[in-house]
């Protein structure tokens, strides 16, 4: 019998510089720069209230909440840990993520999928300009943008570039092209789930490179876990509209109904995994569990790094590695809250946004318990312990 594998940091290949800390489970500088604001044709953002009634906003809120309950149970369960003033924004952003992710699952061809994604780009532009289309998610995003500007006296707004980045990345992977290496998979996580966390931080509002750095690692872990969880759904795609009720961890089924194995090609080659073998034999394919273990280890690395960063900053220290995206325009922040905070105060206020790390860690733990059999049906349901563990984690500020 082969020994059980344990998820620990893969220091030789991770490229994440920090002190090695094993996961205890069995088995396997603020920069100042200009901030752009979305605006209408006149250059002044038109308040959504001028074009949208309170009843429409209430209906849109209900629609988005229902979308979370149906397609993203973990995000729905973690809503109470977001500050009350930012919950509408959180719901709007998560609903947007669901709608964009499901584009691949609800369209029959990549061409139709691209048309649908262009609608999302146009809707975001109009929503951030204060003239949203009469579509629930667009109305909620516009309402959240109005509220954010009102709370900050116009000092902060959502980054249109970050919304566009999410849509563009979904479009890039609409036809399920392979990830050439694990770095490409990390880039996918950064451009989707990390970016979603950046937008959620903006809603607090939070303008902090330190907070963004932690969110980047968490988002990469979520993105990598998403691909692992979605592997069976993409290898053996069902009919359209069969998207799993697991939100970020539900898997993103491509617009093409042809099966594909979306593990990084370099990992597959090292583990001796052949796509045709997986499509023929599923979980019994040679080397598949080893490949899944290698990819899961990278996701786990990012969660370990995020926890270490959080602990270091709380202790008054500095990160032992640079945030690789710190020089990107969107991460060059203006103060958005009218007061100066220490990095420790910033991450404390941002902690609720980091809670999806808990759901991701729980899923990786369960994957390990099932010997990295990613085809196990038990991995495609929400862990019933999440509400209880979330309360414990938030109370102790640990994920």
mmCIF file of C-alpha atoms in Angstrom:
data_model
loop_
_atom_site.group_PDB
_atom_site.id
_atom_site.type_symbol
_atom_site.label_atom_id
_atom_site.label_comp_id
_atom_site.label_asym_id
_atom_site.label_seq_id
_atom_site.Cartn_x
_atom_site.Cartn_y
_atom_site.Cartn_z
ATOM 1 C CA UNK A 1 0.000 0.000 0.000
ATOM 2 C CA UNK A 2 1.366 3.412 -0.959
ATOM 3 C CA UNK A 3 1.940 5.828 1.940
ATOM 4 C CA UNK A 4 -0.582 8.597 2.352
ATOM 5 C CA UNK A 5 0.549 11.950 1.042
ATOM 6 C CA UNK A 6 0.519 15.106 3.110
ATOM 7 C CA UNK A 7 0.016 18.631 1.849
ATOM 8 C CA UNK A 8 3.099 20.581 2.880
ATOM 9 C CA UNK A 9 4.816 23.518 1.275
ATOM 10 C CA UNK A 10 6.660 22.493 -1.884
ATOM 11 C CA UNK A 11 9.615 24.805 -1.290
ATOM 12 C CA UNK A 12 11.782 23.632 -4.137
ATOM 13 C CA UNK A 13 9.310 24.591 -6.842
ATOM 14 C CA UNK A 14 6.765 26.971 -5.379
ATOM 15 C CA UNK A 15 8.667 30.184 -5.999
ATOM 16 C CA UNK A 16 7.006 31.664 -2.912
ATOM 17 C CA UNK A 17 9.678 32.976 -0.594
ATOM 18 C CA UNK A 18 8.844 32.457 3.057
ATOM 19 C CA UNK A 19 9.836 30.094 5.869
ATOM 20 C CA UNK A 20 8.686 26.486 5.374
ATOM 21 C CA UNK A 21 5.747 25.563 7.571
ATOM 22 C CA UNK A 22 3.960 22.201 7.125
ATOM 23 C CA UNK A 23 0.200 22.012 7.054
ATOM 24 C CA UNK A 24 -0.846 20.002 10.086
ATOM 25 C CA UNK A 25 -3.100 17.464 8.416
ATOM 26 C CA UNK A 26 -2.651 13.797 7.604
ATOM 27 C CA UNK A 27 -2.196 12.632 3.932
ATOM 28 C CA UNK A 28 -0.823 13.268 1.268
ATOM 29 C CA UNK A 29 4.881 50.975 1.764
ATOM 30 C CA UNK A 30 1.758 52.970 0.825
ATOM 31 C CA UNK A 31 2.303 54.693 -2.547
ATOM 32 C CA UNK A 32 0.287 57.738 -3.536
ATOM 33 C CA UNK A 33 -0.986 58.155 -7.059
ATOM 34 C CA UNK A 34 -4.016 59.248 -9.032
ATOM 35 C CA UNK A 35 -7.223 57.260 -8.879
ATOM 36 C CA UNK A 36 -9.522 57.200 -11.888
ATOM 37 C CA UNK A 37 -13.245 57.510 -11.483
ATOM 38 C CA UNK A 38 -15.930 56.156 -13.751
ATOM 39 C CA UNK A 39 -18.063 58.907 -15.199
ATOM 40 C CA UNK A 40 -20.790 59.573 -17.677
ATOM 41 C CA UNK A 41 -20.461 61.528 -20.914
ATOM 42 C CA UNK A 42 -20.296 64.818 -19.028
ATOM 43 C CA UNK A 43 -17.371 63.586 -16.920
ATOM 44 C CA UNK A 44 -19.510 63.526 -13.761
ATOM 45 C CA UNK A 45 -20.887 60.248 -12.484
ATOM 46 C CA UNK A 46 -24.655 60.236 -12.602
ATOM 47 C CA UNK A 47 -26.157 58.904 -9.350
ATOM 48 C CA UNK A 48 -27.969 55.629 -9.943
ATOM 49 C CA UNK A 49 -30.905 56.833 -7.844
ATOM 50 C CA UNK A 50 -31.764 59.288 -10.612
ATOM 51 C CA UNK A 51 -32.439 56.463 -13.061
ATOM 52 C CA UNK A 52 -33.369 53.551 -10.756
ATOM 53 C CA UNK A 53 -36.200 53.220 -8.252
ATOM 54 C CA UNK A 54 -35.885 51.827 -4.737
ATOM 55 C CA UNK A 55 -38.156 48.953 -5.737
ATOM 56 C CA UNK A 56 -35.827 48.018 -8.593
ATOM 57 C CA UNK A 57 -32.834 48.002 -6.249
ATOM 58 C CA UNK A 58 -34.694 45.830 -3.728
ATOM 59 C CA UNK A 59 -35.667 43.392 -6.472
ATOM 60 C CA UNK A 60 -32.089 43.313 -7.785
ATOM 61 C CA UNK A 61 -30.770 42.619 -4.281
ATOM 62 C CA UNK A 62 -33.157 39.681 -3.880
ATOM 63 C CA UNK A 63 -32.144 38.319 -7.287
ATOM 64 C CA UNK A 64 -28.436 38.470 -6.457
ATOM 65 C CA UNK A 65 -28.914 36.873 -3.036
ATOM 66 C CA UNK A 66 -30.888 34.051 -4.629
ATOM 67 C CA UNK A 67 -28.089 33.607 -7.167
ATOM 68 C CA UNK A 68 -25.570 33.199 -4.348
ATOM 69 C CA UNK A 69 -27.751 30.688 -2.503
ATOM 70 C CA UNK A 70 -28.251 28.649 -5.667
ATOM 71 C CA UNK A 71 -24.791 28.727 -7.224
ATOM 72 C CA UNK A 72 -22.336 29.888 -4.551
ATOM 73 C CA UNK A 73 -23.298 28.475 -1.172
ATOM 74 C CA UNK A 74 -19.938 29.246 0.507
ATOM 75 C CA UNK A 75 -20.121 32.942 -0.414
ATOM 76 C CA UNK A 76 -23.694 33.072 0.841
ATOM 77 C CA UNK A 77 -22.674 31.527 4.166
ATOM 78 C CA UNK A 78 -19.745 33.940 4.556
ATOM 79 C CA UNK A 79 -21.831 37.082 3.941
ATOM 80 C CA UNK A 80 -22.292 37.864 7.692
ATOM 81 C CA UNK A 81 -18.536 38.387 8.067
ATOM 82 C CA UNK A 82 -18.500 41.295 5.630
ATOM 83 C CA UNK A 83 -19.104 44.704 7.295
ATOM 84 C CA UNK A 84 -22.781 45.609 6.947
ATOM 85 C CA UNK A 85 -22.098 48.745 4.903
ATOM 86 C CA UNK A 86 -20.256 46.678 2.253
ATOM 87 C CA UNK A 87 -22.626 43.712 2.004
ATOM 88 C CA UNK A 88 -24.543 45.015 -1.006
ATOM 89 C CA UNK A 89 -21.235 45.405 -2.827
ATOM 90 C CA UNK A 90 -20.129 41.918 -1.768
ATOM 91 C CA UNK A 91 -23.378 40.389 -3.013
ATOM 92 C CA UNK A 92 -23.162 42.326 -6.291
ATOM 93 C CA UNK A 93 -19.556 41.302 -6.904
ATOM 94 C CA UNK A 94 -20.172 37.642 -6.112
ATOM 95 C CA UNK A 95 -23.262 37.603 -8.330
ATOM 96 C CA UNK A 96 -21.205 39.185 -11.114
ATOM 97 C CA UNK A 97 -18.575 36.469 -10.673
ATOM 98 C CA UNK A 98 -21.219 33.741 -10.873
ATOM 99 C CA UNK A 99 -22.791 35.210 -13.996
ATOM 100 C CA UNK A 100 -19.468 35.604 -15.781
ATOM 101 C CA UNK A 101 -18.221 32.146 -14.737
ATOM 102 C CA UNK A 102 -21.467 30.519 -15.896
ATOM 103 C CA UNK A 103 -21.135 32.062 -19.354
ATOM 104 C CA UNK A 104 -19.127 29.040 -20.415
ATOM 105 C CA UNK A 105 -21.722 26.675 -18.953
ATOM 106 C CA UNK A 106 -24.780 28.379 -20.416
ATOM 107 C CA UNK A 107 -23.664 28.980 -24.008
ATOM 108 C CA UNK A 108 -23.387 26.407 -26.756
ATOM 109 C CA UNK A 109 -20.382 27.828 -28.615
ATOM 110 C CA UNK A 110 -17.405 30.043 -27.777
ATOM 111 C CA UNK A 111 -18.695 32.676 -30.211
ATOM 112 C CA UNK A 112 -21.965 33.050 -28.338
ATOM 113 C CA UNK A 113 -20.006 33.033 -25.102
ATOM 114 C CA UNK A 114 -17.859 35.931 -26.309
ATOM 115 C CA UNK A 115 -20.978 37.903 -27.200
ATOM 116 C CA UNK A 116 -22.309 37.318 -23.712
ATOM 117 C CA UNK A 117 -19.045 38.466 -22.148
ATOM 118 C CA UNK A 118 -19.086 41.637 -24.247
ATOM 119 C CA UNK A 119 -22.477 42.369 -22.712
ATOM 120 C CA UNK A 120 -20.831 42.151 -19.287
ATOM 121 C CA UNK A 121 -18.106 44.610 -20.332
ATOM 122 C CA UNK A 122 -20.678 47.089 -21.595
ATOM 123 C CA UNK A 123 -22.872 46.634 -18.518
ATOM 124 C CA UNK A 124 -19.953 47.320 -16.170
ATOM 125 C CA UNK A 125 -18.997 50.487 -18.052
ATOM 126 C CA UNK A 126 -22.567 51.776 -17.845
ATOM 127 C CA UNK A 127 -23.001 50.730 -14.215
ATOM 128 C CA UNK A 128 -19.868 52.543 -13.088
ATOM 129 C CA UNK A 129 -21.005 55.607 -15.045
ATOM 130 C CA UNK A 130 -24.302 55.598 -13.140
ATOM 131 C CA UNK A 131 -26.478 54.520 -16.088
ATOM 132 C CA UNK A 132 -26.818 50.746 -15.641
ATOM 133 C CA UNK A 133 -28.950 48.577 -17.910
ATOM 134 C CA UNK A 134 -32.118 47.211 -16.331
ATOM 135 C CA UNK A 135 -30.395 44.014 -15.288
ATOM 136 C CA UNK A 136 -30.243 43.010 -11.599
ATOM 137 C CA UNK A 137 -26.493 42.547 -11.253
ATOM 138 C CA UNK A 138 -25.732 45.751 -13.149
ATOM 139 C CA UNK A 139 -28.196 47.660 -10.963
ATOM 140 C CA UNK A 140 -26.588 46.311 -7.790
ATOM 141 C CA UNK A 141 -23.076 47.181 -8.965
ATOM 142 C CA UNK A 142 -24.208 50.709 -9.804
ATOM 143 C CA UNK A 143 -25.899 51.022 -6.414
ATOM 144 C CA UNK A 144 -22.757 49.748 -4.661
ATOM 145 C CA UNK A 145 -20.613 52.250 -6.581
ATOM 146 C CA UNK A 146 -22.960 55.078 -5.558
ATOM 147 C CA UNK A 147 -22.807 54.021 -1.928
ATOM 148 C CA UNK A 148 -19.009 53.717 -1.992
ATOM 149 C CA UNK A 149 -18.581 57.220 -3.375
ATOM 150 C CA UNK A 150 -21.064 58.614 -0.857
ATOM 151 C CA UNK A 151 -19.289 56.946 2.083
ATOM 152 C CA UNK A 152 -15.859 58.187 0.993
ATOM 153 C CA UNK A 153 -16.806 61.652 -0.221
ATOM 154 C CA UNK A 154 -15.823 60.661 -3.758
ATOM 155 C CA UNK A 155 -12.339 59.492 -2.762
ATOM 156 C CA UNK A 156 -12.859 55.880 -3.788
ATOM 157 C CA UNK A 157 -14.594 53.942 -6.515
ATOM 158 C CA UNK A 158 -14.445 50.494 -8.064
ATOM 159 C CA UNK A 159 -11.731 49.870 -10.640
ATOM 160 C CA UNK A 160 -13.248 49.266 -14.053
ATOM 161 C CA UNK A 161 -9.958 47.668 -15.108
ATOM 162 C CA UNK A 162 -10.361 44.977 -12.481
ATOM 163 C CA UNK A 163 -13.858 44.114 -13.695
ATOM 164 C CA UNK A 164 -12.556 43.991 -17.261
ATOM 165 C CA UNK A 165 -9.643 41.784 -16.221
ATOM 166 C CA UNK A 166 -12.049 39.188 -14.833
ATOM 167 C CA UNK A 167 -14.147 39.191 -18.010
ATOM 168 C CA UNK A 168 -11.093 39.077 -20.287
ATOM 169 C CA UNK A 169 -9.650 36.112 -18.405
ATOM 170 C CA UNK A 170 -12.927 34.209 -18.609
ATOM 171 C CA UNK A 171 -12.969 34.883 -22.343
ATOM 172 C CA UNK A 172 -9.404 33.611 -22.713
ATOM 173 C CA UNK A 173 -10.372 30.260 -21.181
ATOM 174 C CA UNK A 174 -13.812 29.982 -22.754
ATOM 175 C CA UNK A 175 -12.754 27.061 -24.985
ATOM 176 C CA UNK A 176 -10.753 25.285 -22.268
ATOM 177 C CA UNK A 177 -7.221 25.808 -23.625
ATOM 178 C CA UNK A 178 -4.585 24.008 -21.552
ATOM 179 C CA UNK A 179 -2.445 25.720 -18.934
ATOM 180 C CA UNK A 180 1.131 25.302 -20.213
ATOM 181 C CA UNK A 181 2.546 25.317 -16.689
ATOM 182 C CA UNK A 182 1.543 25.898 -13.093
ATOM 183 C CA UNK A 183 2.604 29.556 -13.330
ATOM 184 C CA UNK A 184 -0.110 30.058 -15.961
ATOM 185 C CA UNK A 185 -2.621 28.492 -13.579
ATOM 186 C CA UNK A 186 -1.513 30.902 -10.854
ATOM 187 C CA UNK A 187 -1.968 33.782 -13.293
ATOM 188 C CA UNK A 188 -5.525 32.588 -13.924
ATOM 189 C CA UNK A 189 -6.198 32.684 -10.179
ATOM 190 C CA UNK A 190 -4.683 36.163 -9.875
ATOM 191 C CA UNK A 191 -6.739 37.559 -12.741
ATOM 192 C CA UNK A 192 -10.042 36.112 -11.525
ATOM 193 C CA UNK A 193 -10.341 35.344 -7.819
ATOM 194 C CA UNK A 194 -7.568 37.610 -6.513
ATOM 195 C CA UNK A 195 -9.051 40.429 -8.565
ATOM 196 C CA UNK A 196 -12.494 39.710 -7.137
ATOM 197 C CA UNK A 197 -11.011 40.091 -3.651
ATOM 198 C CA UNK A 198 -9.363 43.389 -4.632
ATOM 199 C CA UNK A 199 -12.760 44.724 -5.687
ATOM 200 C CA UNK A 200 -14.263 43.547 -2.405
ATOM 201 C CA UNK A 201 -11.522 45.360 -0.491
ATOM 202 C CA UNK A 202 -12.337 48.516 -2.449
ATOM 203 C CA UNK A 203 -15.909 48.241 -1.196
ATOM 204 C CA UNK A 204 -14.856 48.512 2.480
ATOM 205 C CA UNK A 205 -13.134 50.870 1.392
ATOM 206 C CA UNK A 206 -9.592 49.580 1.737
ATOM 207 C CA UNK A 207 -6.672 51.177 -0.114
ATOM 208 C CA UNK A 208 -3.702 49.123 1.023
ATOM 209 C CA UNK A 209 -0.944 47.312 -0.834
ATOM 210 C CA UNK A 210 -0.499 45.154 2.273
ATOM 211 C CA UNK A 211 -4.138 44.037 2.243
ATOM 212 C CA UNK A 212 -3.948 43.454 -1.517
ATOM 213 C CA UNK A 213 -0.850 41.281 -1.062
ATOM 214 C CA UNK A 214 -2.634 38.879 1.277
ATOM 215 C CA UNK A 215 -5.683 38.849 -1.007
ATOM 216 C CA UNK A 216 -3.456 37.966 -3.959
ATOM 217 C CA UNK A 217 -2.224 34.759 -2.333
ATOM 218 C CA UNK A 218 -5.724 33.782 -1.187
ATOM 219 C CA UNK A 219 -7.160 34.392 -4.650
ATOM 220 C CA UNK A 220 -4.476 32.285 -6.294
ATOM 221 C CA UNK A 221 -5.275 29.440 -3.893
ATOM 222 C CA UNK A 222 -8.983 29.739 -4.696
ATOM 223 C CA UNK A 223 -8.318 29.816 -8.440
ATOM 224 C CA UNK A 224 -6.093 26.741 -8.362
ATOM 225 C CA UNK A 225 -8.607 24.861 -6.195
ATOM 226 C CA UNK A 226 -11.379 25.885 -8.584
ATOM 227 C CA UNK A 227 -9.601 24.225 -11.476
ATOM 228 C CA UNK A 228 -9.014 21.068 -9.445
ATOM 229 C CA UNK A 229 -12.605 20.899 -8.316
ATOM 230 C CA UNK A 230 -13.861 21.495 -11.833
ATOM 231 C CA UNK A 231 -11.635 18.845 -13.383
ATOM 232 C CA UNK A 232 -14.303 16.078 -13.414
ATOM 233 C CA UNK A 233 -16.947 18.480 -14.740
ATOM 234 C CA UNK A 234 -14.746 19.568 -17.629
ATOM 235 C CA UNK A 235 -13.393 16.106 -18.403
ATOM 236 C CA UNK A 236 -16.944 14.708 -18.493
ATOM 237 C CA UNK A 237 -19.196 17.720 -19.212
ATOM 238 C CA UNK A 238 -22.903 17.286 -18.672
ATOM 239 C CA UNK A 239 -25.649 19.196 -20.450
ATOM 240 C CA UNK A 240 -25.648 22.988 -20.360
ATOM 241 C CA UNK A 241 -26.955 24.669 -17.199
ATOM 242 C CA UNK A 242 -25.560 21.929 -14.946
ATOM 243 C CA UNK A 243 -23.223 24.266 -13.061
ATOM 244 C CA UNK A 244 -22.426 23.072 -9.550
ATOM 245 C CA UNK A 245 -23.774 24.903 -6.500
ATOM 246 C CA UNK A 246 -20.318 25.545 -5.121
ATOM 247 C CA UNK A 247 -19.482 29.037 -6.293
ATOM 248 C CA UNK A 248 -15.786 29.687 -6.637
ATOM 249 C CA UNK A 249 -15.034 26.031 -5.996
ATOM 250 C CA UNK A 250 -17.657 24.641 -8.323
ATOM 251 C CA UNK A 251 -15.542 24.451 -11.441
ATOM 252 C CA UNK A 252 -15.918 26.422 -14.636
ATOM 253 C CA UNK A 253 -17.196 24.232 -17.440
ATOM 254 C CA UNK A 254 -16.158 25.451 -20.883
ATOM 255 C CA UNK A 255 -18.483 26.456 -23.685
ATOM 256 C CA UNK A 256 -17.216 23.534 -25.720
ATOM 257 C CA UNK A 257 -18.962 20.350 -24.482
ATOM 258 C CA UNK A 258 -15.953 18.260 -25.462
ATOM 259 C CA UNK A 259 -14.044 16.855 -22.514
ATOM 260 C CA UNK A 260 -10.671 18.284 -21.533
ATOM 261 C CA UNK A 261 -8.185 17.823 -18.698
ATOM 262 C CA UNK A 262 -7.139 21.230 -17.397
ATOM 263 C CA UNK A 263 -4.153 20.310 -15.294
ATOM 264 C CA UNK A 264 -0.940 22.205 -16.113
ATOM 265 C CA UNK A 265 0.906 20.429 -18.910
ATOM 266 C CA UNK A 266 4.236 20.456 -17.071
ATOM 267 C CA UNK A 267 2.664 18.768 -14.049
ATOM 268 C CA UNK A 268 0.939 16.184 -16.242
ATOM 269 C CA UNK A 269 4.199 15.381 -18.018
ATOM 270 C CA UNK A 270 6.107 14.971 -14.754
ATOM 271 C CA UNK A 271 3.409 12.685 -13.304
ATOM 272 C CA UNK A 272 3.026 10.701 -16.529
ATOM 273 C CA UNK A 273 -0.634 11.673 -17.007
ATOM 274 C CA UNK A 274 -2.130 11.420 -20.498
ATOM 275 C CA UNK A 275 -5.335 13.292 -21.294
ATOM 276 C CA UNK A 276 -6.833 10.422 -23.264
ATOM 277 C CA UNK A 277 -6.218 8.102 -20.309
ATOM 278 C CA UNK A 278 -8.124 10.447 -17.973
ATOM 279 C CA UNK A 279 -10.991 10.794 -20.455
ATOM 280 C CA UNK A 280 -11.160 7.015 -20.736
ATOM 281 C CA UNK A 281 -10.521 5.898 -17.154
ATOM 282 C CA UNK A 282 -11.376 8.903 -14.988
ATOM 283 C CA UNK A 283 -10.067 8.588 -11.434
ATOM 284 C CA UNK A 284 -8.132 5.424 -12.290
ATOM 285 C CA UNK A 285 -5.911 7.159 -14.844
ATOM 286 C CA UNK A 286 -2.234 6.522 -14.206
ATOM 287 C CA UNK A 287 -0.481 9.337 -12.354
ATOM 288 C CA UNK A 288 -3.624 11.462 -11.942
ATOM 289 C CA UNK A 289 -3.577 11.538 -8.144
ATOM 290 C CA UNK A 290 0.098 12.479 -8.163
ATOM 291 C CA UNK A 291 -0.638 15.375 -10.521
ATOM 292 C CA UNK A 292 -3.586 16.520 -8.416
ATOM 293 C CA UNK A 293 -1.382 16.341 -5.316
ATOM 294 C CA UNK A 294 1.258 18.548 -6.966
ATOM 295 C CA UNK A 295 -1.283 21.189 -7.977
ATOM 296 C CA UNK A 296 -3.061 21.077 -4.603
ATOM 297 C CA UNK A 297 0.295 21.621 -2.902
ATOM 298 C CA UNK A 298 0.717 24.890 -4.791
ATOM 299 C CA UNK A 299 -2.730 26.084 -3.674
ATOM 300 C CA UNK A 300 -1.839 25.120 -0.125
ATOM 301 C CA UNK A 301 1.453 27.025 -0.419
ATOM 302 C CA UNK A 302 -0.448 30.231 -1.126
ATOM 303 C CA UNK A 303 -2.729 29.760 1.881
ATOM 304 C CA UNK A 304 0.271 29.133 4.133
ATOM 305 C CA UNK A 305 1.950 32.258 2.779
ATOM 306 C CA UNK A 306 -1.196 34.328 3.336
ATOM 307 C CA UNK A 307 -1.411 33.154 6.953
ATOM 308 C CA UNK A 308 2.256 33.883 7.551
ATOM 309 C CA UNK A 309 1.902 37.364 6.056
ATOM 310 C CA UNK A 310 -1.083 38.057 8.273
ATOM 311 C CA UNK A 311 0.769 36.917 11.402
ATOM 312 C CA UNK A 312 3.892 38.899 10.521
ATOM 313 C CA UNK A 313 1.983 42.115 9.862
ATOM 314 C CA UNK A 314 -0.023 41.751 13.074
ATOM 315 C CA UNK A 315 3.254 41.412 14.959
ATOM 316 C CA UNK A 316 4.479 44.685 13.473
ATOM 317 C CA UNK A 317 6.860 43.074 11.003
ATOM 318 C CA UNK A 318 7.212 43.357 7.247
ATOM 319 C CA UNK A 319 6.619 40.793 4.534
ATOM 320 C CA UNK A 320 9.690 38.722 3.678
ATOM 321 C CA UNK A 321 8.912 38.956 -0.033
ATOM 322 C CA UNK A 322 7.603 41.699 -2.294
ATOM 323 C CA UNK A 323 4.096 41.832 -3.661
ATOM 324 C CA UNK A 324 4.729 41.083 -7.328
ATOM 325 C CA UNK A 325 1.845 43.304 -8.477
ATOM 326 C CA UNK A 326 2.560 46.311 -6.256
ATOM 327 C CA UNK A 327 3.580 48.553 -9.169
ATOM 328 C CA UNK A 328 0.409 47.955 -11.168
ATOM 329 C CA UNK A 329 -1.678 51.113 -11.457
ATOM 330 C CA UNK A 330 -4.636 49.692 -9.555
ATOM 331 C CA UNK A 331 -2.449 48.910 -6.544
ATOM 332 C CA UNK A 332 -1.091 52.462 -6.284
ATOM 333 C CA UNK A 333 -3.647 53.803 -3.846
ATOM 334 C CA UNK A 334 -4.946 57.105 -2.615
ATOM 335 C CA UNK A 335 -6.101 57.103 1.018
ATOM 336 C CA UNK A 336 -9.809 56.311 0.850
ATOM 337 C CA UNK A 337 -11.054 56.412 4.441
ATOM 338 C CA UNK A 338 -9.990 59.849 5.675
ATOM 339 C CA UNK A 339 -7.640 58.526 8.356
ATOM 340 C CA UNK A 340 -4.236 56.882 8.579
ATOM 341 C CA UNK A 341 -4.066 53.206 9.574
ATOM 342 C CA UNK A 342 -1.120 50.954 10.341
ATOM 343 C CA UNK A 343 -0.729 47.803 8.216
ATOM 344 C CA UNK A 344 -1.906 45.761 11.218
ATOM 345 C CA UNK A 345 -5.071 47.854 11.477
ATOM 346 C CA UNK A 346 -5.643 47.522 7.738
ATOM 347 C CA UNK A 347 -5.513 43.737 7.671
ATOM 348 C CA UNK A 348 -7.681 43.551 10.782
ATOM 349 C CA UNK A 349 -10.370 45.606 9.068
ATOM 350 C CA UNK A 350 -9.995 43.528 5.904
ATOM 351 C CA UNK A 351 -10.229 40.136 7.624
ATOM 352 C CA UNK A 352 -13.824 39.409 6.604
ATOM 353 C CA UNK A 353 -12.806 39.676 2.948
ATOM 354 C CA UNK A 354 -10.214 36.955 3.544
ATOM 355 C CA UNK A 355 -12.747 34.430 4.858
ATOM 356 C CA UNK A 356 -13.046 32.529 1.520
ATOM 357 C CA UNK A 357 -9.577 31.205 2.384
ATOM 358 C CA UNK A 358 -11.279 29.074 5.037
ATOM 359 C CA UNK A 359 -13.650 27.414 2.561
ATOM 360 C CA UNK A 360 -10.718 26.742 0.239
ATOM 361 C CA UNK A 361 -8.618 25.228 3.031
ATOM 362 C CA UNK A 362 -11.511 23.012 4.085
ATOM 363 C CA UNK A 363 -11.877 21.731 0.530
ATOM 364 C CA UNK A 364 -8.154 21.002 0.238
ATOM 365 C CA UNK A 365 -8.324 19.139 3.551
ATOM 366 C CA UNK A 366 -11.172 16.997 2.231
ATOM 367 C CA UNK A 367 -9.281 16.368 -1.016
ATOM 368 C CA UNK A 368 -6.402 15.079 1.084
ATOM 369 C CA UNK A 369 -8.722 12.877 3.146
ATOM 370 C CA UNK A 370 -9.913 11.270 -0.098
ATOM 371 C CA UNK A 371 -6.330 10.538 -1.191
ATOM 372 C CA UNK A 372 -6.454 13.248 -3.870
ATOM 373 C CA UNK A 373 -9.228 11.484 -5.782
ATOM 374 C CA UNK A 374 -10.642 14.612 -7.373
ATOM 375 C CA UNK A 375 -13.483 12.535 -8.863
ATOM 376 C CA UNK A 376 -14.939 11.729 -5.431
ATOM 377 C CA UNK A 377 -18.565 12.891 -5.336
ATOM 378 C CA UNK A 378 -18.115 13.977 -1.713
ATOM 379 C CA UNK A 379 -15.851 16.794 -2.891
ATOM 380 C CA UNK A 380 -18.620 18.435 -4.915
ATOM 381 C CA UNK A 381 -20.866 19.420 -2.014
ATOM 382 C CA UNK A 382 -20.506 22.216 0.513
ATOM 383 C CA UNK A 383 -19.002 21.065 3.799
ATOM 384 C CA UNK A 384 -21.803 21.240 6.387
ATOM 385 C CA UNK A 385 -19.238 22.335 8.979
ATOM 386 C CA UNK A 386 -18.445 25.585 7.136
ATOM 387 C CA UNK A 387 -20.868 27.829 9.132
ATOM 388 C CA UNK A 388 -19.468 26.591 12.447
ATOM 389 C CA UNK A 389 -15.833 26.756 11.390
ATOM 390 C CA UNK A 390 -16.410 30.196 9.890
ATOM 391 C CA UNK A 391 -17.728 31.502 13.210
ATOM 392 C CA UNK A 392 -14.729 30.020 15.032
ATOM 393 C CA UNK A 393 -12.251 31.368 12.470
ATOM 394 C CA UNK A 394 -13.692 34.873 12.458
ATOM 395 C CA UNK A 395 -13.858 35.018 16.255
ATOM 396 C CA UNK A 396 -10.164 34.127 16.472
ATOM 397 C CA UNK A 397 -9.193 35.951 13.281
ATOM 398 C CA UNK A 398 -7.635 32.814 11.795
ATOM 399 C CA UNK A 399 -8.341 31.015 8.549
#
